Every structure is written in C-alpha cells, then in structure tokens.
Tab-separated table of C-alpha atoms and ligand atoms in Angstrom:
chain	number	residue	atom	x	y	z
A	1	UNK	CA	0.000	0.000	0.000
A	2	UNK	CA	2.165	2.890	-1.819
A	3	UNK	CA	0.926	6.254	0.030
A	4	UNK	CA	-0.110	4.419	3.121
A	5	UNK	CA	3.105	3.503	5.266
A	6	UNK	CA	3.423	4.397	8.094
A	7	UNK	CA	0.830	2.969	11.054
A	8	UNK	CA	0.013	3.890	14.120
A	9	UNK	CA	-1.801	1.602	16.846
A	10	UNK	CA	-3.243	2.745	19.649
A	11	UNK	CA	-4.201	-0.079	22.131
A	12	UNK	CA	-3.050	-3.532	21.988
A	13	UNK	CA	-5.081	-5.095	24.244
A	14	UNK	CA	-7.177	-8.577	22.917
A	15	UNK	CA	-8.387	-6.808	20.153
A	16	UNK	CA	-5.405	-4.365	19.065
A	17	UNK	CA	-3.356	-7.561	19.740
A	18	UNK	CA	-5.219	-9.778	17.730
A	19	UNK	CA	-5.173	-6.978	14.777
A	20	UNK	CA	-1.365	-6.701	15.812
A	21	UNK	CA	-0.958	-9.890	14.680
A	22	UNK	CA	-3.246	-10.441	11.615
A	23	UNK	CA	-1.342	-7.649	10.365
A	24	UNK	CA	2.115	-9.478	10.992
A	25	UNK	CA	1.046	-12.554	9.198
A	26	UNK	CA	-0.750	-10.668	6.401
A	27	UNK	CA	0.971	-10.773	3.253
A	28	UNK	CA	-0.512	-8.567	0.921
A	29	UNK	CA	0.399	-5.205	3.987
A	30	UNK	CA	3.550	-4.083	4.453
A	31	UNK	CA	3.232	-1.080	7.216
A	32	UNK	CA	5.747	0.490	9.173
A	33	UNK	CA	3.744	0.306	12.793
A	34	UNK	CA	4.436	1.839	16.018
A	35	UNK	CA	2.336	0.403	18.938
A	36	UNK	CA	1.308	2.677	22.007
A	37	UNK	CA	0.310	0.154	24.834
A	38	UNK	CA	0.951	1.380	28.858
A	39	UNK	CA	0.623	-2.080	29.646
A	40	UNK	CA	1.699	-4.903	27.014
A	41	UNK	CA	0.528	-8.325	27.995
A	42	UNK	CA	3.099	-10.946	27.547
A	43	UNK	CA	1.720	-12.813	24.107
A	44	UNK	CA	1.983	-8.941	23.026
A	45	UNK	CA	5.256	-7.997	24.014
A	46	UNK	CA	6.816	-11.281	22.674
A	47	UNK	CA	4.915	-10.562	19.128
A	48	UNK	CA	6.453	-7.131	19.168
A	49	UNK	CA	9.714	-8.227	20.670
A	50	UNK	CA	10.168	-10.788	17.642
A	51	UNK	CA	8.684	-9.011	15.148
A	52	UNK	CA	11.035	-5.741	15.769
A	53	UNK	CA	8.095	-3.331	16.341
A	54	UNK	CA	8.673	-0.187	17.924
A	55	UNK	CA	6.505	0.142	20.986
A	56	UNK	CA	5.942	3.052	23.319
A	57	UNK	CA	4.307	3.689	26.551
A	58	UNK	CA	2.141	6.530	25.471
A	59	UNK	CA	1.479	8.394	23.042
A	60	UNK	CA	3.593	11.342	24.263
A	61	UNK	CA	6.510	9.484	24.207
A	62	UNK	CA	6.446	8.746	20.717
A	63	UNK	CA	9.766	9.467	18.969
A	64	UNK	CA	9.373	10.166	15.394
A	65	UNK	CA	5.495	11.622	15.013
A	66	UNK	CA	4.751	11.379	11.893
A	67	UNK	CA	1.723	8.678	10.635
A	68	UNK	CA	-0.304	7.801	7.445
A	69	UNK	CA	-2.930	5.873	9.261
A	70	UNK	CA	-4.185	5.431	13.158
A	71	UNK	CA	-5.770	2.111	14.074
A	72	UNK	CA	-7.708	3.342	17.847
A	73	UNK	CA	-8.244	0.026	19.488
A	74	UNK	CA	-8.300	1.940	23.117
A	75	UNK	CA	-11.765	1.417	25.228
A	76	UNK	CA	-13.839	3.684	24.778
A	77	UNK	CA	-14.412	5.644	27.922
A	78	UNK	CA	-10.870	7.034	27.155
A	79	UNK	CA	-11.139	8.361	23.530
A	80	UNK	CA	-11.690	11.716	24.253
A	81	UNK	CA	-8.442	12.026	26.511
A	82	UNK	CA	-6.595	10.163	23.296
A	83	UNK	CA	-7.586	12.421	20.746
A	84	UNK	CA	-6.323	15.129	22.577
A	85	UNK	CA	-3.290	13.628	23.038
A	86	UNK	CA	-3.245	12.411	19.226
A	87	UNK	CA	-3.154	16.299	18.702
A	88	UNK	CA	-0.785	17.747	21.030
A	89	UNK	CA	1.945	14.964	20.106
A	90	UNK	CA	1.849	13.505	16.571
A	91	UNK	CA	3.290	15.925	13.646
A	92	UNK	CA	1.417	19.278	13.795
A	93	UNK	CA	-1.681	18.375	11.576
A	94	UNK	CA	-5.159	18.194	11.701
A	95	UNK	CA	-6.072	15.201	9.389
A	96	UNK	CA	-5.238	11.548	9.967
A	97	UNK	CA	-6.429	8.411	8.081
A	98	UNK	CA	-8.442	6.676	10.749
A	99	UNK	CA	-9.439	3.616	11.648
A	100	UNK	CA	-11.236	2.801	14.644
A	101	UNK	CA	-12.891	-0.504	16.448
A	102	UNK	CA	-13.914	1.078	19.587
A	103	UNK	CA	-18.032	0.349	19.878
A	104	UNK	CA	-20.033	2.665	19.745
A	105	UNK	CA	-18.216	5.753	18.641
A	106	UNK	CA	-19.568	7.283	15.982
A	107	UNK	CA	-16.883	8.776	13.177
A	108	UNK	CA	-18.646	12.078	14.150
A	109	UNK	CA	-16.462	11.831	17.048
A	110	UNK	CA	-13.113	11.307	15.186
A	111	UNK	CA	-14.503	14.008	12.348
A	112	UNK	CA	-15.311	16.525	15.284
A	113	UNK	CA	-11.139	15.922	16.658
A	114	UNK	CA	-9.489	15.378	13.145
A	115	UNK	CA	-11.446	17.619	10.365
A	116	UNK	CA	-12.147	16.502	7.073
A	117	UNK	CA	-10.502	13.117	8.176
A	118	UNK	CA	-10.826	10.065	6.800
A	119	UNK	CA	-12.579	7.521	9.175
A	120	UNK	CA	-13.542	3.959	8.957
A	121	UNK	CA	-15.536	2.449	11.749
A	122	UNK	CA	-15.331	-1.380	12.428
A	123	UNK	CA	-16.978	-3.672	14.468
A	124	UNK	CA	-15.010	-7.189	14.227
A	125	UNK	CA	-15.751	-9.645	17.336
A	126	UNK	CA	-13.450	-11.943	19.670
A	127	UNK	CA	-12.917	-14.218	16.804
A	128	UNK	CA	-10.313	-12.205	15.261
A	129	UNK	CA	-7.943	-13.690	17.907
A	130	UNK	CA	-8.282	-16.524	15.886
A	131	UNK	CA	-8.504	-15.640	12.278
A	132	UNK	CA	-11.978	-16.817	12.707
A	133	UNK	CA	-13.963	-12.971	13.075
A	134	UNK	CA	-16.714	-11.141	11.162
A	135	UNK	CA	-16.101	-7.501	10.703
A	136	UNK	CA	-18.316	-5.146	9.721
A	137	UNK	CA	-16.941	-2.160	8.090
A	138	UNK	CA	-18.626	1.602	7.736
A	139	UNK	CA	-16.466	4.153	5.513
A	140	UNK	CA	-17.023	7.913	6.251
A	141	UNK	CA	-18.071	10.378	3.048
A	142	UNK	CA	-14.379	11.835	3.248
A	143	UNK	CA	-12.815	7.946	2.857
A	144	UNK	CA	-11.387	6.954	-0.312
A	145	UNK	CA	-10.906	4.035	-2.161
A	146	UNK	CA	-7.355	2.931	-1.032
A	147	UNK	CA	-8.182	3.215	2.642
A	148	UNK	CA	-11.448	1.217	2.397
A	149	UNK	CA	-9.054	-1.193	0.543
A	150	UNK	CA	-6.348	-1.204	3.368
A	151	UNK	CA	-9.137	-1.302	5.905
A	152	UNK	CA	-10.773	-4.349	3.900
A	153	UNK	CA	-6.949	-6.307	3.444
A	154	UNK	CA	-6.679	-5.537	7.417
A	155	UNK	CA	-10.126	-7.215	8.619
A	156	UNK	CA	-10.099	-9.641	6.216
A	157	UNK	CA	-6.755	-11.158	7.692
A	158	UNK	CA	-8.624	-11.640	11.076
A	159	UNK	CA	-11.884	-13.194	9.316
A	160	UNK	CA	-14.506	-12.250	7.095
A	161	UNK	CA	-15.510	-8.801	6.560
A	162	UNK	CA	-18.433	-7.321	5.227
A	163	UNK	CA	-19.219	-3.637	4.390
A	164	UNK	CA	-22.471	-1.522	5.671
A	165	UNK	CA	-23.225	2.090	4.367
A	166	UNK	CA	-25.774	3.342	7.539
A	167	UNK	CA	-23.963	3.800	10.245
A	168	UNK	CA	-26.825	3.045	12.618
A	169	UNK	CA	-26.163	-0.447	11.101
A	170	UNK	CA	-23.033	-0.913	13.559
A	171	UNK	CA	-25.498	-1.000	16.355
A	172	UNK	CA	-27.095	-4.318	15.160
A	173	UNK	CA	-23.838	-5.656	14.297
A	174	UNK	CA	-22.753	-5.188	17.821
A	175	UNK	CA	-25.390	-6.873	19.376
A	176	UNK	CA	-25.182	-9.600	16.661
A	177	UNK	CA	-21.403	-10.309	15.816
A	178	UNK	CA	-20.026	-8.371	18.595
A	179	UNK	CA	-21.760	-10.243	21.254
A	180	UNK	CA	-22.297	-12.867	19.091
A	181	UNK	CA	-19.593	-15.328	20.702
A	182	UNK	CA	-20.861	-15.362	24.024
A	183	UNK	CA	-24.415	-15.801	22.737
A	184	UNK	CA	-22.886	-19.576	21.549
A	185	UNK	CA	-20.484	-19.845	25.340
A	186	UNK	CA	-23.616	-19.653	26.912
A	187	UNK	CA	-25.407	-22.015	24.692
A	188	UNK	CA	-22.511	-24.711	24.970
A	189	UNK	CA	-22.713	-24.442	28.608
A	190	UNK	CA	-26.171	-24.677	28.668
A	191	UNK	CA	-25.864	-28.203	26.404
A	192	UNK	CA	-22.911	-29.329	28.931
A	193	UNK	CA	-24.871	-28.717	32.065
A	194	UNK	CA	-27.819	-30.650	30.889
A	195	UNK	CA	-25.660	-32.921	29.700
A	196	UNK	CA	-24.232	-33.860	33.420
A	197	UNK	CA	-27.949	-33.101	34.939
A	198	UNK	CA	-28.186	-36.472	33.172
A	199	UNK	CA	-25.812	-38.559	34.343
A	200	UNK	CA	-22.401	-37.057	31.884
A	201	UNK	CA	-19.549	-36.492	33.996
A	202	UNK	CA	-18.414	-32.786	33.942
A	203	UNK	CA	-15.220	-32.985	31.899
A	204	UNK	CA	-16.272	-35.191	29.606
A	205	UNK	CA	-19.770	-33.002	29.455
A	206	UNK	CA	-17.399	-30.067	28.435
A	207	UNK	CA	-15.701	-31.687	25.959
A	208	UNK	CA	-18.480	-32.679	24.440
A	209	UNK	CA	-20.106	-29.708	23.854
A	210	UNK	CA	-17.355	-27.669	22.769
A	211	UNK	CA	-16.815	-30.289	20.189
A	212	UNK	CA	-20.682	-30.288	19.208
A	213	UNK	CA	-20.679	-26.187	18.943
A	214	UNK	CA	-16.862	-26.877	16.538
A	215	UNK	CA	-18.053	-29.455	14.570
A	216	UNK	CA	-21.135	-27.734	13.494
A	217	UNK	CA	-19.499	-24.973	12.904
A	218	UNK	CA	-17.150	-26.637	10.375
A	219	UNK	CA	-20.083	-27.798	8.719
A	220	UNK	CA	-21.161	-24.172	8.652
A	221	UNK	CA	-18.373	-23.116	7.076
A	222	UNK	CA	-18.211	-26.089	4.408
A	223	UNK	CA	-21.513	-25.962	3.611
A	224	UNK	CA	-23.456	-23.950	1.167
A	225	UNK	CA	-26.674	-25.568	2.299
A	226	UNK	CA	-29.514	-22.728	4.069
A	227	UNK	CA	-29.587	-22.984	8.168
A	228	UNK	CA	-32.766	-24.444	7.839
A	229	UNK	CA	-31.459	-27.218	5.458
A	230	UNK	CA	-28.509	-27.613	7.339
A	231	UNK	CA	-31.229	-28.430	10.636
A	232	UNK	CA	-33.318	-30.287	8.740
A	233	UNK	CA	-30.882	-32.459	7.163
A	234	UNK	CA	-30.011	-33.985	10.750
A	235	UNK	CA	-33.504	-34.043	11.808
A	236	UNK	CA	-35.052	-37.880	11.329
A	237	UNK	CA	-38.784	-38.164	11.287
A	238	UNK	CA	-39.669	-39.637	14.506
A	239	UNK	CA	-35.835	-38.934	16.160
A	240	UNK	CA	-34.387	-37.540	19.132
A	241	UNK	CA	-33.447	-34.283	17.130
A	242	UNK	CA	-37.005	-33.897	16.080
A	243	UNK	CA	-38.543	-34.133	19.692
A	244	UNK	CA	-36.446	-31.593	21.003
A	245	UNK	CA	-37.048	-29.385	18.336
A	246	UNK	CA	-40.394	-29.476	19.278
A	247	UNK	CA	-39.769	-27.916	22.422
A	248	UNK	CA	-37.182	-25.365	20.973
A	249	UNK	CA	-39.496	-24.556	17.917
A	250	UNK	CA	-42.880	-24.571	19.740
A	251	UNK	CA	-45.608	-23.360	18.366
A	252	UNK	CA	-45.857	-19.852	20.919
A	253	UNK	CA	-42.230	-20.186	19.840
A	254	UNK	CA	-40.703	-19.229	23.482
A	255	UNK	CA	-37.298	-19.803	22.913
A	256	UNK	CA	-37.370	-17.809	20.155
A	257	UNK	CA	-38.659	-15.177	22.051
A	258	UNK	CA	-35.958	-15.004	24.715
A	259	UNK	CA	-33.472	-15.280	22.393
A	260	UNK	CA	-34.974	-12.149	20.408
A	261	UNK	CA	-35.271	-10.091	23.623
A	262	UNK	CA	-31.668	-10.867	24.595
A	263	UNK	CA	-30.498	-9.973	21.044
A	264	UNK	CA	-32.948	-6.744	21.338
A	265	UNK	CA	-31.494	-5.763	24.750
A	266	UNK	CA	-27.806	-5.626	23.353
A	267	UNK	CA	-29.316	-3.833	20.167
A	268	UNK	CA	-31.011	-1.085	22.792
A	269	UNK	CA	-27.758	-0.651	24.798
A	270	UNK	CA	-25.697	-0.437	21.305
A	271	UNK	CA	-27.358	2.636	20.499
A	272	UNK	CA	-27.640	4.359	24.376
A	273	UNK	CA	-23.869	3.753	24.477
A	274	UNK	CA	-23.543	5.191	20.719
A	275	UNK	CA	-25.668	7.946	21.614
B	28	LIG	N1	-12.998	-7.503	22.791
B	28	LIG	C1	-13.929	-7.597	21.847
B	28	LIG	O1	-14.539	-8.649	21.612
B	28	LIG	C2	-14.260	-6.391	20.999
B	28	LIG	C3	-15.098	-6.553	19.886
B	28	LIG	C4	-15.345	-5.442	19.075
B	28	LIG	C5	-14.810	-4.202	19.398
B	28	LIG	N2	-14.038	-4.082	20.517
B	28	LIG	C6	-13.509	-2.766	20.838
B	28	LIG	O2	-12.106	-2.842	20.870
B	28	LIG	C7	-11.602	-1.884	21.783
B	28	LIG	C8	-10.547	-2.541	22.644
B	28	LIG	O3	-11.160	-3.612	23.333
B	28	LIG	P1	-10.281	-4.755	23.998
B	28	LIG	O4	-11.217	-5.840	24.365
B	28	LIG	O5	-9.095	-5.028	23.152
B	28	LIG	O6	-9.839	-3.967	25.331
B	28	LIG	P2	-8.491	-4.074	26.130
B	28	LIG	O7	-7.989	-5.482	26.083
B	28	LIG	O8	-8.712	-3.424	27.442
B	28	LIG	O9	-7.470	-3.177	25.250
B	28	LIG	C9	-7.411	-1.780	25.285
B	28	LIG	C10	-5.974	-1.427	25.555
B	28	LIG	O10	-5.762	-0.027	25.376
B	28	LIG	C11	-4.818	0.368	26.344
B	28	LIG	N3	-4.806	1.817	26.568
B	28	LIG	C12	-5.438	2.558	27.510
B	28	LIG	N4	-5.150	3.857	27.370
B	28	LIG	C13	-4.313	3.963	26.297
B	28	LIG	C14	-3.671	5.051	25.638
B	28	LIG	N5	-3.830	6.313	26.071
B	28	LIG	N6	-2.884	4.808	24.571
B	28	LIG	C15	-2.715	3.543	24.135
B	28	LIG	N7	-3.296	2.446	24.726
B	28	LIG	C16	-4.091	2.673	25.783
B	28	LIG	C17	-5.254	-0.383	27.569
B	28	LIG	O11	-4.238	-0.406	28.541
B	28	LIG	P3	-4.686	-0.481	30.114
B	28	LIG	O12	-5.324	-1.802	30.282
B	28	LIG	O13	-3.397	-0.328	30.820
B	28	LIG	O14	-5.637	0.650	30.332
B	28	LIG	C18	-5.563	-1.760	26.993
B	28	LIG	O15	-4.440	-2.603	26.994
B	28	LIG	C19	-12.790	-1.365	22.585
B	28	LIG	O16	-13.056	-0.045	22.204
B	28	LIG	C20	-13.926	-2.274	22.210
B	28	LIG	O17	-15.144	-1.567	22.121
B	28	LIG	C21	-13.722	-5.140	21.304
C-alpha cells in the first residue's frame, strides 16, 4: 500500500493484539507500525519483541510523530483524553487516516477531533484472535478508495468482513457479531450442564459440547446448504433431534422469544452507548 506507510496503533489489548498480529502474518500489507500500549501483555510484548516493532508507553513518548494511518483500538471511555493527546503529540496536523474498532463511537467523534478526516468504523468480534472474526466495516463520506481497501486487506486477515453504508447499522452488528460469541459460550454451557444433569460427567460433558458447537461450525463453514437445510438435514422423522425441536421450535415459539429479547437488549444498549 504505496501512500499508506506508516501505522500507528493505539491499544493492543485482545483486540489491538489480535489486529497486531493479523497484520504481521498478512501478506498482501507491508506497514511500518508503532504500537502505544501502557501495559503490554506478555503474548503482546513477545509478538512485538520478535517481530522488531517499535513500541511506546504513550502516546507522548512517541519518537518520530509522523503517521499515514491510526488504528484506535483503546476502550472507549478514554477516547476523548486520546484524541487530545493524538493532537498535542503527533506531527502538527489536523487530518489523519483513521481507523477505529472502539463500539459505539460514531466517526462524528473522530470528524469533530481530526477535520475533514478520513474515518472507517469497524466492528469485528473476539474471533479475530483466531482468524476466525466477522467484521463489519462503515467508511465515512471523506474515505477513499485505497483506505477502504487497506481497511478491507486488514479485517479480512482476522476473518470475514463485510461492508455496511448506515452507520446506525453498527449498532445491530454489535449486538449480533459483537456479542455474538458469548451468545454460543452460553449455549454450549447450557448443552454441557444438561448434559451432566443427566448422568455425563463434567469434563467429559465439556468436551463434548465444545466439540458439538466446533463441529457444526465446520459444517457451517463447508456448507453452502440454508440454516434451515442444514437443521433439517439432521432431523429424522420420529428422532431424538425432532422431539427436542419441538420444544425449541414450539408453536408460541418461546425460545425464540428469549433469544430475540436478549439480542434486542444488546441492540437497545448499542445505540444508548452510541448515543
Ligand atoms: N474484545 C472484543 O470482543 C471487541 C469486539 C469489538 C470491538 N471491541 C472494541 O475494541 C476496543 C478494545 O477492546 P479490547 O477488548 O481489546 O480492550 P483491552 O484489552 O482493554 O485493550 C485496550 C488497551 O488499550 C490500552 N490503553 C489505555 N489507554 C491507552 C492510551 N492512552 N494509549 C494507548 N493504549 C491505551 C489499555 O491499557 P490499560 O489496560 O493499561 O488501560 C488496553 O491494553 C474497545 O473499544 C472495544 O469496544 C472489542
């Protein structure tokens, strides 16, 4: 990527980490990167250490301030303090190329500290730790086409990636993808805990429902099939499967339900914290 070299990234926590990584291993990216982390866990200092990043502290004691692009993977009850000190440290200029996967903070935000920046918004998930994420990816009116590119060749080396053009859009990604991976923890736990309510000793109980969650998620991924095809295929007339999908697909359709309301809830406190 010719005119964008030199990268900045701000937070490598799980997710900066995980980014810090994908970027390492991708190919087709060949950044310069500086890292600002106060506190570097050790899978992140031994990345950096071997890969011959440069890493700071903070942002103030950056030594050569100059960047193409910012990735802000900080939390985000402390963006406003880092946008100020993006502007009182780095090179004396107003407009960045941005990138940021903090939820929800709006690019208002970054366009209201950086004018007539550039500014991607992304909402990957946990998965991106293992290659395994879905990102969804909103461009501001100011981007152009060779950061959505970079910003696409980034995401996509963590996972999947697709592109929304509503920013409001990000707030049912969030409670969708975002969340998404605890939505399935909880279900596996739930399958392992019946599992030794009937008689399934606990480790084995575990094991077997992590294994149930992976395996159908490799057929997932192998399959071009529809969900419903995919549930029906396994689903014998008369079968175990098919009595307890008549209790998870009743008629008043109560699981359903919960699960909707859950989903809903997340969607609702998306948009509060965005707002
Ligand atoms: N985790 C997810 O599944 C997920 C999914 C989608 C989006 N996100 C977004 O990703 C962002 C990071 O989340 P995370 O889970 O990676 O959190 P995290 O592990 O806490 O990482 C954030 C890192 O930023 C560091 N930091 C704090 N102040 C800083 C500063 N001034 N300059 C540079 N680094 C600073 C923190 O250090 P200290 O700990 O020392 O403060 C921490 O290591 C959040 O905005 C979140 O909304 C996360």
């Amino acid at each position: 990527m010719k005119n964008l070299k030199k990268l900045l990234i701000l937070g490598a926590g799980k997710m900066g980490g995980s980014l810090l990584k994908g970027l390492i291993d991708n190919t087709e990216l060949d950044f310069d990167i500086v890292v600002v982390e106060p506190h570097l866990n050790r899978d992140n200092a031994d990345l950096i250490k071997k890969n011959k990043i440069k890493h700071y502290d903070s942002i103030q004691n950056i030594k050569d301030p100059d960047f193409d692009l910012i990735l802000f993977a900080v939390k985000p009850q402390v963006i406003e303090e880092v946008c100020n000190d993006v502007l009182e440290n780095l090179i004396q200029r107003k407009t960045f190329s941005i990138i940021s996967i903090l939820a929800g903070i709006k690019a208002k935000t970054f366009e209201g500290h950086f004018e007539n920046s550039q500014v991607i918004r992304s909402m990957p998930n946990l998965a991106a730790s293992v290659g395994s994420a879905i990102t969804a990816l909103y461009a501001n009116e100011s981007t152009d086409k060779l950061l959505k590119a970079v910003a696409d060749k980034i995401f996509s080396g963590v996972g999947e990636v697709i592109w929304v053009d509503n920013e409001d859009i990000m707030d049912v990604i969030t409670a969708t993808s975002g969340s998404g991976p605890a939505y399935y923890f909880f279900l596996t736990e739930c399958l392992s805990f019946v599992a030794q309510e009937l008689g399934l000793n606990p480790i084995d109980a575990d094991k077997l429902s992590r294994q149930v969650a992976i395996g159908s998620s490799d057929i997932m991924k192998d399959s071009n099939d529809s969900l419903s095809n995919l549930r029906e295929k396994v689903t014998s007339k008369g079968g175990t499967t098919e009595a307890a999908l008549e209790v998870l697909m009743s008629p008043d359709k109560e699981f359903f339900n919960i699960f909707k309301r859950a989903v809903n809830k997340a969607y609702k406190k998306s948009k509060e914290l965005s707002n």
